[in-house]
Amino acid sequence: MEQNDSTKQVAAIKNGTVIDHIPPEHLFKIIDILEIGDMDNTVTIGYRLPSGKMGRKGMIKIFDKTEFDQTALEKAALLAPNATVNKIIDYKVSLDKDENGGKPCLPLPEKELRNIVKCTNPRCITNNEPMPTLFTWVDRGDWTIKCEYCGRKIKKENFELK
Ligand SMILES: [Zn+2]
């Protein structure tokens, strides 16, 4: 039977995606990155929700959508690497786990960061030609990446998203 109780509509999600444990300061940027404003889907946004683990957190529930642009997810992961992503299918959380058996998180780029981060070198060709940037990891542990065009190494605190 069709569910008409609006309270239950907010609480339960039949099909969709719940992105939880987002640092509140990055919530609106992630909404922007995932282009949620351009979707027709119903979306519930929680801002500064109380969280035992984080103090305050952001949460996004997107109804009737479980697939997202991979580049957008990777970009969001750079801001919120510990955010959890649960896909709900027919009221059940899909059982995909990450490689460590934990809750699935936003996917950090595996090898390459393709057109996700800007190069900080003003003379880099990617800042002077209309072209995508390409970085590879130097060290995923301390989040250092290297521009494949000019060799500039950039640390996380200097990441500037494209
Ligand atoms: Zn560069």
Short mmCIF file of N, CA and C and ligand atoms in Angstrom, two decimals:
data_model
loop_
_atom_site.label_atom_id
_atom_site.label_comp_id
_atom_site.label_asym_id
_atom_site.label_seq_id
_atom_site.Cartn_x
_atom_site.Cartn_y
_atom_site.Cartn_z
N MET A 1 0.83 -1.21 0.00
CA MET A 1 0.00 0.00 0.00
C MET A 1 0.86 1.26 0.00
N GLU A 2 0.37 2.26 -0.62
CA GLU A 2 1.11 3.53 -0.71
C GLU A 2 1.20 4.18 0.67
N GLN A 3 2.36 4.70 1.00
CA GLN A 3 2.60 5.30 2.31
C GLN A 3 2.31 6.80 2.24
N ASN A 4 1.28 7.25 2.96
CA ASN A 4 0.93 8.67 2.88
C ASN A 4 1.31 9.47 4.13
N ASP A 5 1.65 8.79 5.17
CA ASP A 5 1.99 9.49 6.42
C ASP A 5 3.32 10.21 6.24
N SER A 6 3.27 11.55 6.29
CA SER A 6 4.48 12.31 5.97
C SER A 6 5.59 12.07 7.00
N THR A 7 5.22 11.80 8.24
CA THR A 7 6.24 11.53 9.25
C THR A 7 7.03 10.28 8.86
N LYS A 8 6.30 9.27 8.42
CA LYS A 8 6.97 8.02 8.04
C LYS A 8 7.79 8.21 6.77
N GLN A 9 7.33 9.07 5.90
CA GLN A 9 8.10 9.31 4.68
C GLN A 9 9.48 9.84 5.01
N VAL A 10 9.56 10.67 6.03
CA VAL A 10 10.87 11.22 6.39
C VAL A 10 11.71 10.15 7.07
N ALA A 11 11.07 9.34 7.92
CA ALA A 11 11.82 8.36 8.69
C ALA A 11 12.32 7.22 7.82
N ALA A 12 11.46 6.72 6.95
CA ALA A 12 11.82 5.54 6.19
C ALA A 12 12.07 5.90 4.74
N ILE A 13 12.95 5.18 4.14
CA ILE A 13 13.27 5.43 2.75
C ILE A 13 13.21 4.07 2.07
N LYS A 14 12.36 3.96 1.07
CA LYS A 14 12.19 2.65 0.41
C LYS A 14 13.38 2.36 -0.50
N ASN A 15 13.65 3.31 -1.36
CA ASN A 15 14.81 3.18 -2.25
C ASN A 15 15.55 4.51 -2.26
N GLY A 16 16.85 4.43 -2.14
CA GLY A 16 17.61 5.68 -2.19
C GLY A 16 18.95 5.53 -1.53
N THR A 17 19.52 6.66 -1.19
CA THR A 17 20.88 6.68 -0.65
C THR A 17 20.93 7.59 0.57
N VAL A 18 21.57 7.13 1.61
CA VAL A 18 21.76 7.95 2.80
C VAL A 18 23.27 8.18 2.97
N ILE A 19 23.66 9.44 2.90
CA ILE A 19 25.06 9.79 3.15
C ILE A 19 25.09 10.43 4.53
N ASP A 20 25.79 9.78 5.43
CA ASP A 20 25.72 10.16 6.84
C ASP A 20 27.12 10.48 7.36
N HIS A 21 27.17 11.06 8.54
CA HIS A 21 28.44 11.40 9.19
C HIS A 21 29.28 12.36 8.35
N ILE A 22 28.62 13.34 7.77
CA ILE A 22 29.32 14.38 7.01
C ILE A 22 29.72 15.49 7.97
N PRO A 23 30.98 15.93 7.95
CA PRO A 23 31.32 17.08 8.80
C PRO A 23 30.39 18.25 8.43
N PRO A 24 29.68 18.85 9.41
CA PRO A 24 28.67 19.86 9.07
C PRO A 24 29.23 21.01 8.24
N GLU A 25 30.50 21.35 8.45
CA GLU A 25 31.07 22.48 7.70
C GLU A 25 31.21 22.17 6.21
N HIS A 26 31.14 20.89 5.84
CA HIS A 26 31.25 20.54 4.41
C HIS A 26 29.91 20.13 3.80
N LEU A 27 28.84 20.15 4.60
CA LEU A 27 27.55 19.64 4.10
C LEU A 27 27.09 20.35 2.83
N PHE A 28 27.10 21.67 2.85
CA PHE A 28 26.53 22.39 1.71
C PHE A 28 27.43 22.30 0.48
N LYS A 29 28.73 22.19 0.70
CA LYS A 29 29.65 21.99 -0.43
C LYS A 29 29.39 20.63 -1.08
N ILE A 30 29.13 19.62 -0.27
CA ILE A 30 28.87 18.28 -0.82
C ILE A 30 27.53 18.24 -1.56
N ILE A 31 26.54 18.95 -1.02
CA ILE A 31 25.25 19.07 -1.72
C ILE A 31 25.48 19.67 -3.11
N ASP A 32 26.36 20.65 -3.16
CA ASP A 32 26.72 21.31 -4.40
C ASP A 32 27.46 20.35 -5.35
N ILE A 33 28.44 19.64 -4.82
CA ILE A 33 29.25 18.72 -5.64
C ILE A 33 28.38 17.62 -6.25
N LEU A 34 27.44 17.11 -5.46
CA LEU A 34 26.58 16.02 -5.95
C LEU A 34 25.42 16.55 -6.80
N GLU A 35 25.36 17.87 -6.97
CA GLU A 35 24.34 18.53 -7.80
C GLU A 35 22.93 18.16 -7.36
N ILE A 36 22.75 18.11 -6.04
CA ILE A 36 21.46 17.73 -5.48
C ILE A 36 20.39 18.78 -5.80
N GLY A 37 20.81 20.04 -5.91
CA GLY A 37 19.86 21.10 -6.26
C GLY A 37 19.25 20.94 -7.64
N ASP A 38 19.94 20.20 -8.51
CA ASP A 38 19.43 20.02 -9.88
C ASP A 38 18.59 18.77 -10.04
N MET A 39 18.44 18.00 -8.95
CA MET A 39 17.68 16.75 -9.06
C MET A 39 16.20 17.00 -8.83
N ASP A 40 15.38 16.11 -9.38
CA ASP A 40 13.94 16.17 -9.11
C ASP A 40 13.57 15.31 -7.91
N ASN A 41 14.53 14.56 -7.39
CA ASN A 41 14.25 13.62 -6.31
C ASN A 41 13.89 14.35 -5.02
N THR A 42 13.14 13.65 -4.17
CA THR A 42 12.93 14.14 -2.81
C THR A 42 14.23 13.97 -2.04
N VAL A 43 14.61 15.01 -1.30
CA VAL A 43 15.86 14.97 -0.54
C VAL A 43 15.59 15.48 0.87
N THR A 44 16.06 14.77 1.86
CA THR A 44 16.02 15.25 3.24
C THR A 44 17.44 15.58 3.66
N ILE A 45 17.62 16.79 4.19
CA ILE A 45 18.95 17.22 4.60
C ILE A 45 18.95 17.48 6.11
N GLY A 46 19.89 16.87 6.78
CA GLY A 46 20.04 17.11 8.21
C GLY A 46 21.31 17.91 8.44
N TYR A 47 21.17 19.04 9.12
CA TYR A 47 22.33 19.92 9.34
C TYR A 47 22.57 20.04 10.83
N ARG A 48 23.79 19.80 11.25
CA ARG A 48 24.19 19.85 12.67
C ARG A 48 23.31 18.94 13.53
N LEU A 49 23.09 17.72 13.03
CA LEU A 49 22.37 16.75 13.84
C LEU A 49 23.30 16.28 14.95
N PRO A 50 22.75 16.00 16.14
CA PRO A 50 23.61 15.49 17.21
C PRO A 50 24.18 14.13 16.81
N SER A 51 25.44 13.92 17.10
CA SER A 51 26.10 12.66 16.78
C SER A 51 27.00 12.26 17.93
N GLY A 52 26.84 11.04 18.40
CA GLY A 52 27.67 10.57 19.50
C GLY A 52 29.14 10.62 19.14
N LYS A 53 29.44 10.24 17.90
CA LYS A 53 30.84 10.11 17.48
C LYS A 53 31.46 11.47 17.13
N MET A 54 30.65 12.33 16.49
CA MET A 54 31.22 13.55 15.91
C MET A 54 30.80 14.83 16.62
N GLY A 55 29.91 14.71 17.60
CA GLY A 55 29.35 15.93 18.19
C GLY A 55 28.19 16.42 17.35
N ARG A 56 28.50 16.93 16.19
CA ARG A 56 27.47 17.35 15.23
C ARG A 56 27.81 16.78 13.87
N LYS A 57 26.80 16.50 13.09
CA LYS A 57 27.05 15.91 11.77
C LYS A 57 26.02 16.40 10.77
N GLY A 58 26.35 16.19 9.52
CA GLY A 58 25.40 16.43 8.46
C GLY A 58 24.97 15.12 7.85
N MET A 59 23.75 15.09 7.29
CA MET A 59 23.25 13.87 6.67
C MET A 59 22.40 14.25 5.46
N ILE A 60 22.50 13.46 4.41
CA ILE A 60 21.69 13.70 3.21
C ILE A 60 20.99 12.39 2.85
N LYS A 61 19.67 12.45 2.72
CA LYS A 61 18.90 11.29 2.24
C LYS A 61 18.34 11.64 0.88
N ILE A 62 18.72 10.88 -0.11
CA ILE A 62 18.22 11.12 -1.46
C ILE A 62 17.31 9.97 -1.84
N PHE A 63 16.06 10.28 -2.07
CA PHE A 63 15.08 9.24 -2.36
C PHE A 63 15.16 8.82 -3.83
N ASP A 64 15.01 7.53 -4.06
CA ASP A 64 14.90 6.96 -5.41
C ASP A 64 16.13 7.22 -6.28
N LYS A 65 17.29 7.26 -5.64
CA LYS A 65 18.52 7.41 -6.42
C LYS A 65 19.63 6.66 -5.70
N THR A 66 20.27 5.72 -6.39
CA THR A 66 21.38 4.98 -5.78
C THR A 66 22.66 5.08 -6.60
N GLU A 67 22.59 5.70 -7.78
CA GLU A 67 23.79 5.82 -8.59
C GLU A 67 24.18 7.29 -8.72
N PHE A 68 25.47 7.57 -8.53
CA PHE A 68 25.97 8.94 -8.61
C PHE A 68 27.21 8.98 -9.49
N ASP A 69 27.49 10.14 -10.01
CA ASP A 69 28.68 10.33 -10.82
C ASP A 69 29.92 10.03 -9.96
N GLN A 70 30.79 9.15 -10.47
CA GLN A 70 31.94 8.70 -9.68
C GLN A 70 32.88 9.86 -9.33
N THR A 71 33.11 10.76 -10.29
CA THR A 71 34.00 11.89 -10.01
C THR A 71 33.43 12.76 -8.90
N ALA A 72 32.12 12.95 -8.91
CA ALA A 72 31.49 13.76 -7.87
C ALA A 72 31.64 13.08 -6.51
N LEU A 73 31.47 11.76 -6.47
CA LEU A 73 31.63 11.04 -5.20
C LEU A 73 33.07 11.14 -4.70
N GLU A 74 34.03 11.03 -5.62
CA GLU A 74 35.44 11.10 -5.22
C GLU A 74 35.79 12.50 -4.70
N LYS A 75 35.21 13.49 -5.34
CA LYS A 75 35.43 14.87 -4.90
C LYS A 75 34.86 15.06 -3.49
N ALA A 76 33.67 14.55 -3.29
CA ALA A 76 33.04 14.65 -1.96
C ALA A 76 33.87 13.89 -0.92
N ALA A 77 34.46 12.76 -1.35
CA ALA A 77 35.26 11.95 -0.41
C ALA A 77 36.47 12.72 0.10
N LEU A 78 37.01 13.62 -0.73
CA LEU A 78 38.17 14.41 -0.27
C LEU A 78 37.77 15.33 0.87
N LEU A 79 36.51 15.75 0.90
CA LEU A 79 36.03 16.60 1.99
C LEU A 79 35.55 15.79 3.18
N ALA A 80 35.03 14.61 2.90
CA ALA A 80 34.39 13.83 3.98
C ALA A 80 34.77 12.36 3.83
N PRO A 81 36.06 12.02 4.06
CA PRO A 81 36.48 10.64 3.83
C PRO A 81 35.83 9.64 4.78
N ASN A 82 35.30 10.11 5.90
CA ASN A 82 34.68 9.18 6.85
C ASN A 82 33.16 9.17 6.77
N ALA A 83 32.61 9.91 5.83
CA ALA A 83 31.15 9.87 5.65
C ALA A 83 30.75 8.48 5.19
N THR A 84 29.65 7.98 5.73
CA THR A 84 29.17 6.65 5.32
C THR A 84 28.11 6.79 4.24
N VAL A 85 28.06 5.81 3.37
CA VAL A 85 27.09 5.82 2.29
C VAL A 85 26.31 4.52 2.34
N ASN A 86 25.02 4.61 2.57
CA ASN A 86 24.18 3.42 2.56
C ASN A 86 23.17 3.51 1.44
N LYS A 87 23.18 2.50 0.59
CA LYS A 87 22.15 2.40 -0.44
C LYS A 87 21.00 1.58 0.11
N ILE A 88 19.81 2.12 -0.02
CA ILE A 88 18.64 1.42 0.49
C ILE A 88 17.84 0.91 -0.71
N ILE A 89 17.59 -0.38 -0.71
CA ILE A 89 16.78 -0.98 -1.76
C ILE A 89 15.65 -1.75 -1.10
N ASP A 90 14.42 -1.34 -1.41
CA ASP A 90 13.24 -1.97 -0.82
C ASP A 90 13.33 -2.00 0.72
N TYR A 91 13.64 -0.88 1.32
CA TYR A 91 13.74 -0.65 2.77
C TYR A 91 14.94 -1.35 3.40
N LYS A 92 15.74 -2.06 2.63
CA LYS A 92 16.87 -2.76 3.22
C LYS A 92 18.18 -2.08 2.81
N VAL A 93 19.10 -1.97 3.76
CA VAL A 93 20.41 -1.43 3.45
C VAL A 93 21.14 -2.46 2.61
N SER A 94 21.61 -2.03 1.45
CA SER A 94 22.37 -2.93 0.59
C SER A 94 23.62 -3.38 1.32
N LEU A 95 23.99 -4.63 1.17
CA LEU A 95 25.01 -5.21 2.04
C LEU A 95 26.44 -5.03 1.54
N ASP A 96 26.65 -4.15 0.59
CA ASP A 96 28.03 -3.87 0.17
C ASP A 96 28.82 -3.38 1.38
N LYS A 97 29.97 -3.96 1.57
CA LYS A 97 30.86 -3.48 2.63
C LYS A 97 32.14 -2.98 1.97
N ASP A 98 32.88 -2.15 2.70
CA ASP A 98 34.15 -1.74 2.12
C ASP A 98 35.16 -2.89 2.32
N GLU A 99 36.38 -2.71 1.83
CA GLU A 99 37.35 -3.81 1.82
C GLU A 99 37.71 -4.27 3.24
N ASN A 100 37.51 -3.42 4.24
CA ASN A 100 37.82 -3.80 5.62
C ASN A 100 36.60 -4.35 6.35
N GLY A 101 35.51 -4.52 5.62
CA GLY A 101 34.31 -5.05 6.26
C GLY A 101 33.54 -4.00 7.03
N GLY A 102 33.98 -2.77 6.95
CA GLY A 102 33.28 -1.70 7.68
C GLY A 102 32.15 -1.15 6.85
N LYS A 103 31.56 -0.08 7.35
CA LYS A 103 30.49 0.56 6.59
C LYS A 103 31.07 1.20 5.34
N PRO A 104 30.34 1.12 4.23
CA PRO A 104 30.87 1.74 3.02
C PRO A 104 30.98 3.26 3.17
N CYS A 105 32.12 3.78 2.80
CA CYS A 105 32.35 5.22 2.86
C CYS A 105 32.34 5.81 1.46
N LEU A 106 32.36 7.13 1.39
CA LEU A 106 32.54 7.77 0.10
C LEU A 106 33.86 7.26 -0.49
N PRO A 107 33.91 7.05 -1.80
CA PRO A 107 35.10 6.42 -2.39
C PRO A 107 36.22 7.42 -2.66
N LEU A 108 37.32 7.32 -1.93
CA LEU A 108 38.49 8.13 -2.27
C LEU A 108 39.02 7.64 -3.61
N PRO A 109 39.54 8.53 -4.44
CA PRO A 109 40.09 8.08 -5.72
C PRO A 109 41.16 7.02 -5.48
N GLU A 110 41.10 5.93 -6.25
CA GLU A 110 42.03 4.81 -6.06
C GLU A 110 43.46 5.19 -6.44
N LYS A 111 43.63 5.58 -7.71
CA LYS A 111 44.98 5.84 -8.21
C LYS A 111 45.13 7.28 -8.66
N GLU A 112 44.18 7.71 -9.45
CA GLU A 112 44.29 9.03 -10.07
C GLU A 112 43.20 9.96 -9.54
N LEU A 113 43.52 11.24 -9.52
CA LEU A 113 42.51 12.26 -9.24
C LEU A 113 42.35 13.03 -10.54
N ARG A 114 41.33 12.66 -11.28
CA ARG A 114 41.16 13.21 -12.62
C ARG A 114 40.17 14.36 -12.56
N ASN A 115 40.70 15.55 -12.75
CA ASN A 115 39.87 16.77 -12.80
C ASN A 115 39.09 17.01 -11.51
N ILE A 116 39.70 16.70 -10.38
CA ILE A 116 39.05 16.87 -9.09
C ILE A 116 39.66 18.04 -8.34
N VAL A 117 41.00 18.16 -8.42
CA VAL A 117 41.75 19.16 -7.66
C VAL A 117 42.47 20.09 -8.64
N LYS A 118 42.60 21.35 -8.26
CA LYS A 118 43.36 22.31 -9.08
C LYS A 118 44.84 22.21 -8.74
N CYS A 119 45.69 22.48 -9.73
CA CYS A 119 47.13 22.54 -9.46
C CYS A 119 47.44 23.92 -8.86
N THR A 120 48.33 23.92 -7.85
CA THR A 120 48.65 25.19 -7.18
C THR A 120 49.77 25.95 -7.89
N ASN A 121 50.34 25.34 -8.92
CA ASN A 121 51.41 26.00 -9.67
C ASN A 121 50.80 26.88 -10.76
N PRO A 122 50.92 28.21 -10.63
CA PRO A 122 50.26 29.09 -11.61
C PRO A 122 50.80 28.89 -13.02
N ARG A 123 52.03 28.37 -13.14
CA ARG A 123 52.59 28.17 -14.48
C ARG A 123 52.27 26.80 -15.07
N CYS A 124 51.59 25.97 -14.29
CA CYS A 124 51.22 24.63 -14.79
C CYS A 124 50.30 24.79 -16.01
N ILE A 125 50.51 23.91 -17.00
CA ILE A 125 49.71 24.00 -18.22
C ILE A 125 48.21 23.89 -17.91
N THR A 126 47.87 23.14 -16.85
CA THR A 126 46.43 22.95 -16.53
C THR A 126 45.79 24.25 -16.05
N ASN A 127 46.63 25.23 -15.65
CA ASN A 127 46.07 26.53 -15.25
C ASN A 127 46.08 27.53 -16.41
N ASN A 128 46.61 27.09 -17.54
CA ASN A 128 46.73 28.02 -18.65
C ASN A 128 46.06 27.53 -19.93
N GLU A 129 45.60 26.28 -19.90
CA GLU A 129 44.87 25.73 -21.04
C GLU A 129 43.55 25.16 -20.51
N PRO A 130 42.53 25.18 -21.34
CA PRO A 130 41.26 24.58 -20.90
C PRO A 130 41.35 23.05 -20.96
N MET A 131 41.86 22.46 -19.90
CA MET A 131 42.07 21.01 -19.89
C MET A 131 41.86 20.48 -18.48
N PRO A 132 41.56 19.18 -18.37
CA PRO A 132 41.38 18.61 -17.03
C PRO A 132 42.72 18.44 -16.31
N THR A 133 42.70 18.48 -15.00
CA THR A 133 43.92 18.20 -14.23
C THR A 133 44.03 16.70 -14.00
N LEU A 134 45.24 16.27 -13.71
CA LEU A 134 45.46 14.86 -13.40
C LEU A 134 46.54 14.75 -12.32
N PHE A 135 46.16 14.18 -11.19
CA PHE A 135 47.10 13.96 -10.09
C PHE A 135 47.16 12.48 -9.77
N THR A 136 48.30 12.05 -9.24
CA THR A 136 48.39 10.69 -8.69
C THR A 136 48.82 10.81 -7.23
N TRP A 137 48.57 9.77 -6.47
CA TRP A 137 48.94 9.78 -5.06
C TRP A 137 50.45 9.61 -4.92
N VAL A 138 51.06 10.44 -4.11
CA VAL A 138 52.44 10.19 -3.67
C VAL A 138 52.34 9.36 -2.40
N ASP A 139 51.42 9.75 -1.54
CA ASP A 139 51.22 9.07 -0.26
C ASP A 139 49.76 9.20 0.15
N ARG A 140 49.05 8.10 0.11
CA ARG A 140 47.64 8.15 0.51
C ARG A 140 47.49 8.29 2.02
N GLY A 141 48.54 7.86 2.75
CA GLY A 141 48.48 7.96 4.21
C GLY A 141 48.44 9.40 4.67
N ASP A 142 49.31 10.25 4.12
CA ASP A 142 49.30 11.65 4.56
C ASP A 142 48.69 12.56 3.48
N TRP A 143 48.01 11.96 2.51
CA TRP A 143 47.25 12.71 1.52
C TRP A 143 48.14 13.68 0.75
N THR A 144 49.19 13.16 0.14
CA THR A 144 49.99 13.99 -0.75
C THR A 144 49.77 13.50 -2.17
N ILE A 145 49.53 14.46 -3.08
CA ILE A 145 49.32 14.11 -4.48
C ILE A 145 50.31 14.88 -5.35
N LYS A 146 50.51 14.38 -6.56
CA LYS A 146 51.47 15.00 -7.47
C LYS A 146 50.80 15.27 -8.81
N CYS A 147 51.01 16.49 -9.31
CA CYS A 147 50.48 16.86 -10.62
C CYS A 147 51.25 16.10 -11.69
N GLU A 148 50.55 15.41 -12.57
CA GLU A 148 51.21 14.63 -13.62
C GLU A 148 51.75 15.53 -14.74
N TYR A 149 51.38 16.79 -14.74
CA TYR A 149 51.85 17.70 -15.79
C TYR A 149 53.09 18.47 -15.38
N CYS A 150 53.10 19.00 -14.15
CA CYS A 150 54.26 19.83 -13.76
C CYS A 150 55.04 19.25 -12.59
N GLY A 151 54.54 18.16 -11.98
CA GLY A 151 55.27 17.53 -10.89
C GLY A 151 55.06 18.16 -9.53
N ARG A 152 54.26 19.23 -9.46
CA ARG A 152 54.01 19.89 -8.17
C ARG A 152 53.34 18.91 -7.20
N LYS A 153 53.91 18.83 -5.98
CA LYS A 153 53.30 17.99 -4.95
C LYS A 153 52.43 18.87 -4.06
N ILE A 154 51.24 18.38 -3.73
CA ILE A 154 50.31 19.16 -2.93
C ILE A 154 49.82 18.30 -1.76
N LYS A 155 49.78 18.90 -0.59
CA LYS A 155 49.27 18.20 0.59
C LYS A 155 47.81 18.57 0.83
N LYS A 156 47.15 17.74 1.60
CA LYS A 156 45.70 17.86 1.78
C LYS A 156 45.25 19.27 2.15
N GLU A 157 46.01 19.91 3.04
CA GLU A 157 45.55 21.22 3.52
C GLU A 157 45.55 22.27 2.40
N ASN A 158 46.24 21.96 1.31
CA ASN A 158 46.27 22.90 0.18
C ASN A 158 45.41 22.45 -1.00
N PHE A 159 44.67 21.35 -0.82
CA PHE A 159 43.78 20.91 -1.89
C PHE A 159 42.76 21.99 -2.18
N GLU A 160 42.64 22.32 -3.46
CA GLU A 160 41.56 23.22 -3.86
C GLU A 160 40.74 22.48 -4.91
N LEU A 161 39.49 22.22 -4.59
CA LEU A 161 38.67 21.44 -5.51
C LEU A 161 38.35 22.23 -6.77
N LYS A 162 38.27 21.49 -7.89
CA LYS A 162 37.92 22.16 -9.16
C LYS A 162 36.42 22.44 -9.19
ZN ZN B 1 50.56 21.17 -12.26
#
